[in-house]
Coordinates of C-alpha atoms in Angstrom, one line a residue:
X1 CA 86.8 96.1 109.9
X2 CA 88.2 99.5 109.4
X3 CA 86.7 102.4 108.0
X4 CA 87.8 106.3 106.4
X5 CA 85.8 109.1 106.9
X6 CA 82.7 107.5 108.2
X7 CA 82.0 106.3 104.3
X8 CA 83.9 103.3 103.4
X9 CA 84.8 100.7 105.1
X10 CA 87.1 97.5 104.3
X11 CA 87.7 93.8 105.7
X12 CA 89.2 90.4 105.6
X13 CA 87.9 87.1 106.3
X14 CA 88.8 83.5 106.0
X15 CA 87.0 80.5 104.5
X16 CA 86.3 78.2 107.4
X17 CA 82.7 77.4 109.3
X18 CA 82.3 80.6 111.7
X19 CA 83.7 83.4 108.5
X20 CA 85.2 85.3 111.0
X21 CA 86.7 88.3 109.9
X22 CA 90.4 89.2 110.6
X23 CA 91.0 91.3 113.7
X24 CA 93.3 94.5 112.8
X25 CA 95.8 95.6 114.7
X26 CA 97.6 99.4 114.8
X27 CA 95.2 100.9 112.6
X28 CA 96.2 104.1 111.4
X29 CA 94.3 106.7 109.7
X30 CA 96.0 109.4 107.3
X31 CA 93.3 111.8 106.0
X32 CA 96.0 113.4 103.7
X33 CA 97.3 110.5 102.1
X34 CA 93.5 109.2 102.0
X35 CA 95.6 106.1 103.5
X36 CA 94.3 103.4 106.1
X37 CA 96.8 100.7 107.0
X38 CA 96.7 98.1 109.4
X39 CA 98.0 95.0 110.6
X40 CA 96.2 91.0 110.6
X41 CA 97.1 87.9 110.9
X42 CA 97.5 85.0 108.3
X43 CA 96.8 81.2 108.2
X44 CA 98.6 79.2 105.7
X45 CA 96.5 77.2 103.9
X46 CA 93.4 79.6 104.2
X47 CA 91.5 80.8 101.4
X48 CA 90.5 84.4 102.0
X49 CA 87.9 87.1 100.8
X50 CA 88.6 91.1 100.6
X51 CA 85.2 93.0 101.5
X52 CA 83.8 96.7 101.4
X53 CA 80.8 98.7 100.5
X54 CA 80.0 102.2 101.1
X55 CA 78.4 103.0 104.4
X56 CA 76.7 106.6 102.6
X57 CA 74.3 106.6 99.7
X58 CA 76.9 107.5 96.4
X59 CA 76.0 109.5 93.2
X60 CA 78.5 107.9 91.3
X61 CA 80.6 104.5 90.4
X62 CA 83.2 103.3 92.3
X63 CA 85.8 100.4 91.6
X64 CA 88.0 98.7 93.7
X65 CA 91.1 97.3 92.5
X66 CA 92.6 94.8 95.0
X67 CA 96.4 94.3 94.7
X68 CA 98.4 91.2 96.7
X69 CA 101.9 91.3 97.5
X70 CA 102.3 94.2 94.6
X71 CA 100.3 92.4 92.0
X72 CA 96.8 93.5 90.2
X73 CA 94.8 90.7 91.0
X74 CA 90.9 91.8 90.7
X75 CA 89.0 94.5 89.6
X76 CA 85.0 95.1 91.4
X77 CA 82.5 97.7 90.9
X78 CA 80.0 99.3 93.0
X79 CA 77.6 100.9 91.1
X80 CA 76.0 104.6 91.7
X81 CA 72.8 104.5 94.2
X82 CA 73.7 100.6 94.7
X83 CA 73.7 101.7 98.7
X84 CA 75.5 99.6 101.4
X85 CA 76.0 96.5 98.8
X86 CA 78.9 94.1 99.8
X87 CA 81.6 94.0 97.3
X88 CA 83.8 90.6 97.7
X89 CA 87.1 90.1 95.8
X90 CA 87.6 86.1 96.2
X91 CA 89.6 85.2 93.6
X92 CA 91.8 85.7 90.3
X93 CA 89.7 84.8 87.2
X94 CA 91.8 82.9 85.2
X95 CA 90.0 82.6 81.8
X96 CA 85.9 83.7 81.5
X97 CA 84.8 80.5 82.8
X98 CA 87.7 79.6 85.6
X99 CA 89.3 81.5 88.8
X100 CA 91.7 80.7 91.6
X101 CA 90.8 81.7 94.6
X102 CA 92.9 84.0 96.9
X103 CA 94.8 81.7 99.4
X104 CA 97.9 82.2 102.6
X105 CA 101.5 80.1 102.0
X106 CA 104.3 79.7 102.8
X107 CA 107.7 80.7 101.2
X108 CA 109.6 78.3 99.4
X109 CA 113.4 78.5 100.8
X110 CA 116.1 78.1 99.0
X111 CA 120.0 78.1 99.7
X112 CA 121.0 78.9 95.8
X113 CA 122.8 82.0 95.7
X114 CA 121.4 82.3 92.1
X115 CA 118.1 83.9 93.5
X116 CA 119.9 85.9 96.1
X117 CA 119.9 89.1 93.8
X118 CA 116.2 88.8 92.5
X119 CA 114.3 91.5 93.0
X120 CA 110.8 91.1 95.2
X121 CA 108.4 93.9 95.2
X122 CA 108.3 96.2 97.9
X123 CA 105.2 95.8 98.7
X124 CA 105.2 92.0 99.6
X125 CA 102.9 91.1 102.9
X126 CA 100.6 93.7 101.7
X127 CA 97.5 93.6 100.8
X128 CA 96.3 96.6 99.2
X129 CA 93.1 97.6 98.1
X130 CA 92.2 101.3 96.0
X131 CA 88.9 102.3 95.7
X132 CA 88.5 105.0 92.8
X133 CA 85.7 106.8 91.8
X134 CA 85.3 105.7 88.1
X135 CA 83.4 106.5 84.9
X136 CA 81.6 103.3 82.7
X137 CA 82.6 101.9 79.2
X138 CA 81.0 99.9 77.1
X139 CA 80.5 96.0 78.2
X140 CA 83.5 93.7 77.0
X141 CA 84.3 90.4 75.7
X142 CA 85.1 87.7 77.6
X143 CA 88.5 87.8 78.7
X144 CA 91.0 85.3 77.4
X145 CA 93.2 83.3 79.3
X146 CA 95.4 84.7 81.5
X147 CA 98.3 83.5 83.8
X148 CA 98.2 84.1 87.6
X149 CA 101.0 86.6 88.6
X150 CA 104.4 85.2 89.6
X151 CA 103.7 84.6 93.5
X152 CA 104.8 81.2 94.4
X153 CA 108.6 82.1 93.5
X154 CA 111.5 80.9 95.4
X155 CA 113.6 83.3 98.4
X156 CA 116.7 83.2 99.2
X157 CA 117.4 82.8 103.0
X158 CA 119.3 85.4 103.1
X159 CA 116.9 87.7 101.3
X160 CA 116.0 90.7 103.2
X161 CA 112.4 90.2 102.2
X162 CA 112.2 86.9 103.5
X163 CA 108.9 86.2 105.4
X164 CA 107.0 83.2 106.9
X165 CA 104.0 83.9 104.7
X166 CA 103.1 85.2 101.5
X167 CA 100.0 85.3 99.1
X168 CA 99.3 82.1 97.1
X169 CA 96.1 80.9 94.6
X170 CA 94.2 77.7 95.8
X171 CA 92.6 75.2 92.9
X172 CA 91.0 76.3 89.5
X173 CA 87.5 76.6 90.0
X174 CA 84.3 77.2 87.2
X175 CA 82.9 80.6 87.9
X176 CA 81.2 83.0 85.5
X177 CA 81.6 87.2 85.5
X178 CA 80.6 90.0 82.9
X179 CA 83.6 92.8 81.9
X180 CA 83.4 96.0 81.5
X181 CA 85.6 99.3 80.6
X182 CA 86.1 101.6 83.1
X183 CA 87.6 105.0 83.5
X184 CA 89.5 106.3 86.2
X185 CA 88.5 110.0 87.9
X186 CA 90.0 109.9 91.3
X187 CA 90.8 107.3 94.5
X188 CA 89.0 107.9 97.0
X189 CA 91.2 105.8 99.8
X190 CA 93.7 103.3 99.9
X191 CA 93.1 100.3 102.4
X192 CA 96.6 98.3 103.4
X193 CA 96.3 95.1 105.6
X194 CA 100.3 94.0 106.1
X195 CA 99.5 89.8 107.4
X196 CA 102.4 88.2 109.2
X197 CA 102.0 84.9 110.8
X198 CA 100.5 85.1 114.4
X199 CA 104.2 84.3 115.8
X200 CA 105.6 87.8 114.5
X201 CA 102.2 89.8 114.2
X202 CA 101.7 89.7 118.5
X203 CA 105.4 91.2 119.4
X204 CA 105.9 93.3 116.5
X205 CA 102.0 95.2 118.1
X206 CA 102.5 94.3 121.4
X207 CA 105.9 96.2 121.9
X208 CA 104.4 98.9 120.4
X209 CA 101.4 98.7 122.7
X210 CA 103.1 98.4 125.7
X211 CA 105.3 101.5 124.9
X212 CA 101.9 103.5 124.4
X213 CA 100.1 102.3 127.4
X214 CA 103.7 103.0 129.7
X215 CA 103.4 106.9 128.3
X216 CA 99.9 107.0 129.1
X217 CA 100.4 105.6 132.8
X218 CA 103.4 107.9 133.4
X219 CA 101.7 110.8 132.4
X220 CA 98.7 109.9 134.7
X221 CA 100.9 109.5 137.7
X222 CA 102.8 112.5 136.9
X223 CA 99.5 114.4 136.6
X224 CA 98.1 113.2 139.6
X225 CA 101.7 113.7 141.8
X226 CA 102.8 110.3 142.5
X227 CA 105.6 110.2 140.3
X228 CA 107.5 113.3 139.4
X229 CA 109.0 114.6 136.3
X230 CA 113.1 114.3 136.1
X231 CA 114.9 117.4 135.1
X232 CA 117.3 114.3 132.4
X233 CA 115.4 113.0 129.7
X234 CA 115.8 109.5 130.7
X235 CA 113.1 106.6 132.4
X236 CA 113.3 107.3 136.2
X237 CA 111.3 105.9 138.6
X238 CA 111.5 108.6 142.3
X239 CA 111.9 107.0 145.6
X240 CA 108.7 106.3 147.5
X241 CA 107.4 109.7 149.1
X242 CA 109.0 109.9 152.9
X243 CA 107.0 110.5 156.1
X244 CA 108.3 111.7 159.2
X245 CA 109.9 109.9 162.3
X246 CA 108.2 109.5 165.3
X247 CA 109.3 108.4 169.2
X248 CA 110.9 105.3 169.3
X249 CA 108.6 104.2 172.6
X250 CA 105.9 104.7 170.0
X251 CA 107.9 101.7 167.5
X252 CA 105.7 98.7 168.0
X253 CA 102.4 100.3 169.2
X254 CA 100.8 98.7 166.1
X255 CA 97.0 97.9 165.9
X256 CA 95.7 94.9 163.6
X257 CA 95.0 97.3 160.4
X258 CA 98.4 98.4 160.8
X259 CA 100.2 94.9 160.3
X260 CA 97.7 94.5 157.7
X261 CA 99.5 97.4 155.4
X262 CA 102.6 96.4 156.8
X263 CA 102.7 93.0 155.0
X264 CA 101.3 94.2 152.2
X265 CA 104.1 96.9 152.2
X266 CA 106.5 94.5 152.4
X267 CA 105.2 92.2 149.3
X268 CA 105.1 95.9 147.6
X269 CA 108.2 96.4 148.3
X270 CA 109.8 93.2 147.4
X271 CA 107.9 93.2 144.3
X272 CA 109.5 96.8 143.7
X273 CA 113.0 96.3 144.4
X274 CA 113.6 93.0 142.5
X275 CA 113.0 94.4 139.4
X276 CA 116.1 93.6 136.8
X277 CA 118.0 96.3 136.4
X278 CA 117.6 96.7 132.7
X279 CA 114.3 97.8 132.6
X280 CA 111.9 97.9 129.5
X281 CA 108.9 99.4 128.7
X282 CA 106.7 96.7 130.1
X283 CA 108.9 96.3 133.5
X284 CA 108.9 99.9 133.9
X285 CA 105.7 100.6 133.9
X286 CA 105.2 97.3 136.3
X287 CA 107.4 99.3 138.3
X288 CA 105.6 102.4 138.7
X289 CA 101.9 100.8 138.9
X290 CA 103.8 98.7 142.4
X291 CA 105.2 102.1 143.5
X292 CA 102.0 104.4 142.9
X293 CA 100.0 101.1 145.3
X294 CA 102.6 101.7 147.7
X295 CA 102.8 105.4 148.1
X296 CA 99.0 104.6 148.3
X297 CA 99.5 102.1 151.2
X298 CA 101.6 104.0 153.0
X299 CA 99.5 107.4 152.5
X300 CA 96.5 105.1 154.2
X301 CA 98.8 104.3 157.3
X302 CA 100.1 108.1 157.5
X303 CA 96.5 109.1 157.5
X304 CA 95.8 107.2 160.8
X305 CA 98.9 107.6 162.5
X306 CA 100.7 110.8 160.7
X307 CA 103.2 110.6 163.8
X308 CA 103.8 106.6 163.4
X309 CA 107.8 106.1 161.1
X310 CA 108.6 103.6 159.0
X311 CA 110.5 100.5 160.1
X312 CA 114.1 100.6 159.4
X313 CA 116.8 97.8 159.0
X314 CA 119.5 97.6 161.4
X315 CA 122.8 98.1 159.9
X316 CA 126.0 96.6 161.9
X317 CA 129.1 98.8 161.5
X318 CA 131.5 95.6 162.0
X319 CA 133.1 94.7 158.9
X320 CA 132.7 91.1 157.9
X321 CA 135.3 89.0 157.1
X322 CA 134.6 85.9 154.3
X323 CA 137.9 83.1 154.0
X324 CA 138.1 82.7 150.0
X325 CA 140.0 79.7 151.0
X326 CA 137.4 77.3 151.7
X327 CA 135.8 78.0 148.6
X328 CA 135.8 75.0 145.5
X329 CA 137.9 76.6 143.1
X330 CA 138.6 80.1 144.4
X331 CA 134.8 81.5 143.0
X332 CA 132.2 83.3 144.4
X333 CA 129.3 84.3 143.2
X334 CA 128.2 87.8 144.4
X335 CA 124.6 88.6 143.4
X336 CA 123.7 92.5 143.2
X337 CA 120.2 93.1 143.6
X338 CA 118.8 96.6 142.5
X339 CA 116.5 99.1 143.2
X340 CA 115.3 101.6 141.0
X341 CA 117.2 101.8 138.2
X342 CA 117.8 104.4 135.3
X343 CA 117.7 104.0 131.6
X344 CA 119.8 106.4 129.5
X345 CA 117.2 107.7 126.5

């Protein structure tokens, strides 16, 4: 659920045995804009319920007016001093005896370039729900009927508003409801709840998750000196911090806690240095978690033997010479294996 201000809070759940609500993701909270958007997931083929109350006593009336995919669809009222009652939108009444209940589908894809220009709302994938402080009129009639809105039209695959899933109305059921007038005063929020199907809900948050928690890290590590700051404004992960040389006769004096950090250096450090070179938010900050355990391994070995160097590869100064002959076809396949790379921003 999410909530604004401490005093209202709004949710989504599906029909099935366990009435689980929806779990949001990215929820954002704009106190100006009395806005709270956020992101679920949809099911097609699930009927669906839109819930809120009031979390503080209220002196007046409230309505909330749910709108799917841009359309008016239901109209609920929580009445003055009625404290911390559920209010469930379910479905679209239909006539004063029949509704259709709220349900997830699928888009209907069509090549005809006939529906190529038609113009979708902007506000399809949305689920929007206003609650406005209202003022009662007298009791009304019972409505006649009415015609759902026109959801279930076909897209164009080329549309730019073409989405897996969309809002749909299950089977005509009996139901019975009273109507009254209302008068609007003031809204007090706005809840939005954008559904995409679980394939495109996880990366589009995830990415955006990752990118967060990679700023976070970076700045602890900068605060706490294992990475440092570079004067570019690009991603750039430091060299490992450098200790100093010691006597060569000293080389191989090693005890058994020493190998210890020395293997695990070395899976550090093959772990490190293989990264690919184009490095995204989630590699990178895979990156600097692996350097910051092995600045920490190597600060543990310093600590015991600040004299002791680290082991260094023999490099041969004779060139090498390779006969392209012998190879099928005249190809060969030369594999460069990075370090640390940079990313321009």
């Amino acid at each position: 659920m999410v909530l604004f201000q401490g005093q209202f809070e709004a949710w989504i759940t599906l029909d099935r045995p366990d009435g689980a609500k929806r779990e949001e993701y990215g929820v954002e909270v704009d106190e100006q804009r009395k806005l709270v958007t956020c992101w679920i997931a949809s099911e097609v083929g699930k009927t669906f319920q839109v819930c809120w109350k009031s979390l503080m006593p209220t002196s007046f009336h409230c309505e909330g007016e749910l709108f799917l995919d841009g359309h008016w669809v239901s109209g609920k009222i929580s009445f003055a001093h009625d404290d911390f009652s559920t209010i469930v939108h379910h479905y679209y009444l239909t006539s004063s005896t029949t509704a259709r209940p709220f349900m997830f589908s699928s888009f209907e894809v069509t090549d005809d370039d006939v529906y190529l220009s038609t113009n979708y709302s902007e506000d399809v994938g949305e689920i929007r729900l206003k609650l406005n402080q209202i003022k009662l009129g007298e009791m009304m009639v019972p409505c006649r009927q009415l015609n759902p809105p026109p959801m279930d039209r076909k897209v164009h695959e080329r549309s730019k508003k073409m989405m897996a899933h969309r809002v749909g109305f299950g089977e005509e059921m009996a139901t019975s409801t009273k109507w009254q007038k209302t008068f609007y005063i003031e809204t007090l929020v706005t809840f939005v709840f954008k559904y995409r199907n679980l394939g495109k809900l996880y990366p589009t948050y995830l990415s955006t998750v990752t990118v967060l928690i990679a700023i976070f890290w970076l700045a602890m590590l900068k605060a706490i000196g294992v990475v440092q700051s570079s004067p570019e404004p690009r991603l750039q992960a430091l060299e490992p911090p450098r200790v100093p040389r010691r006597p060569v006769e000293q080389e191989y004096c090693q005890d058994g806690e020493d190998d210890e950090d020395d293997e695990e250096e070395k899976v550090l450090l093959v772990s490190t240095f293989t990264r690919h070179p184009l490095i995204t938010p989630a590699k990178y900050l895979s990156s600097i978690i692996l350097q910051a355990k092995l600045a920490e391994v190597r600060a543990k070995r310093e600590k015991r033997d600040p004299h002791r160097s680290r082991k260094k590869v023999k490099k041969e100064d004779t060139p090498v010479e390779m006969n392209f002959n012998n190879l099928p076809g005249g190809i060969i396949d030369l594999t460069y294996v990075s370090g640390w790379e940079t990313l321009e921003a």
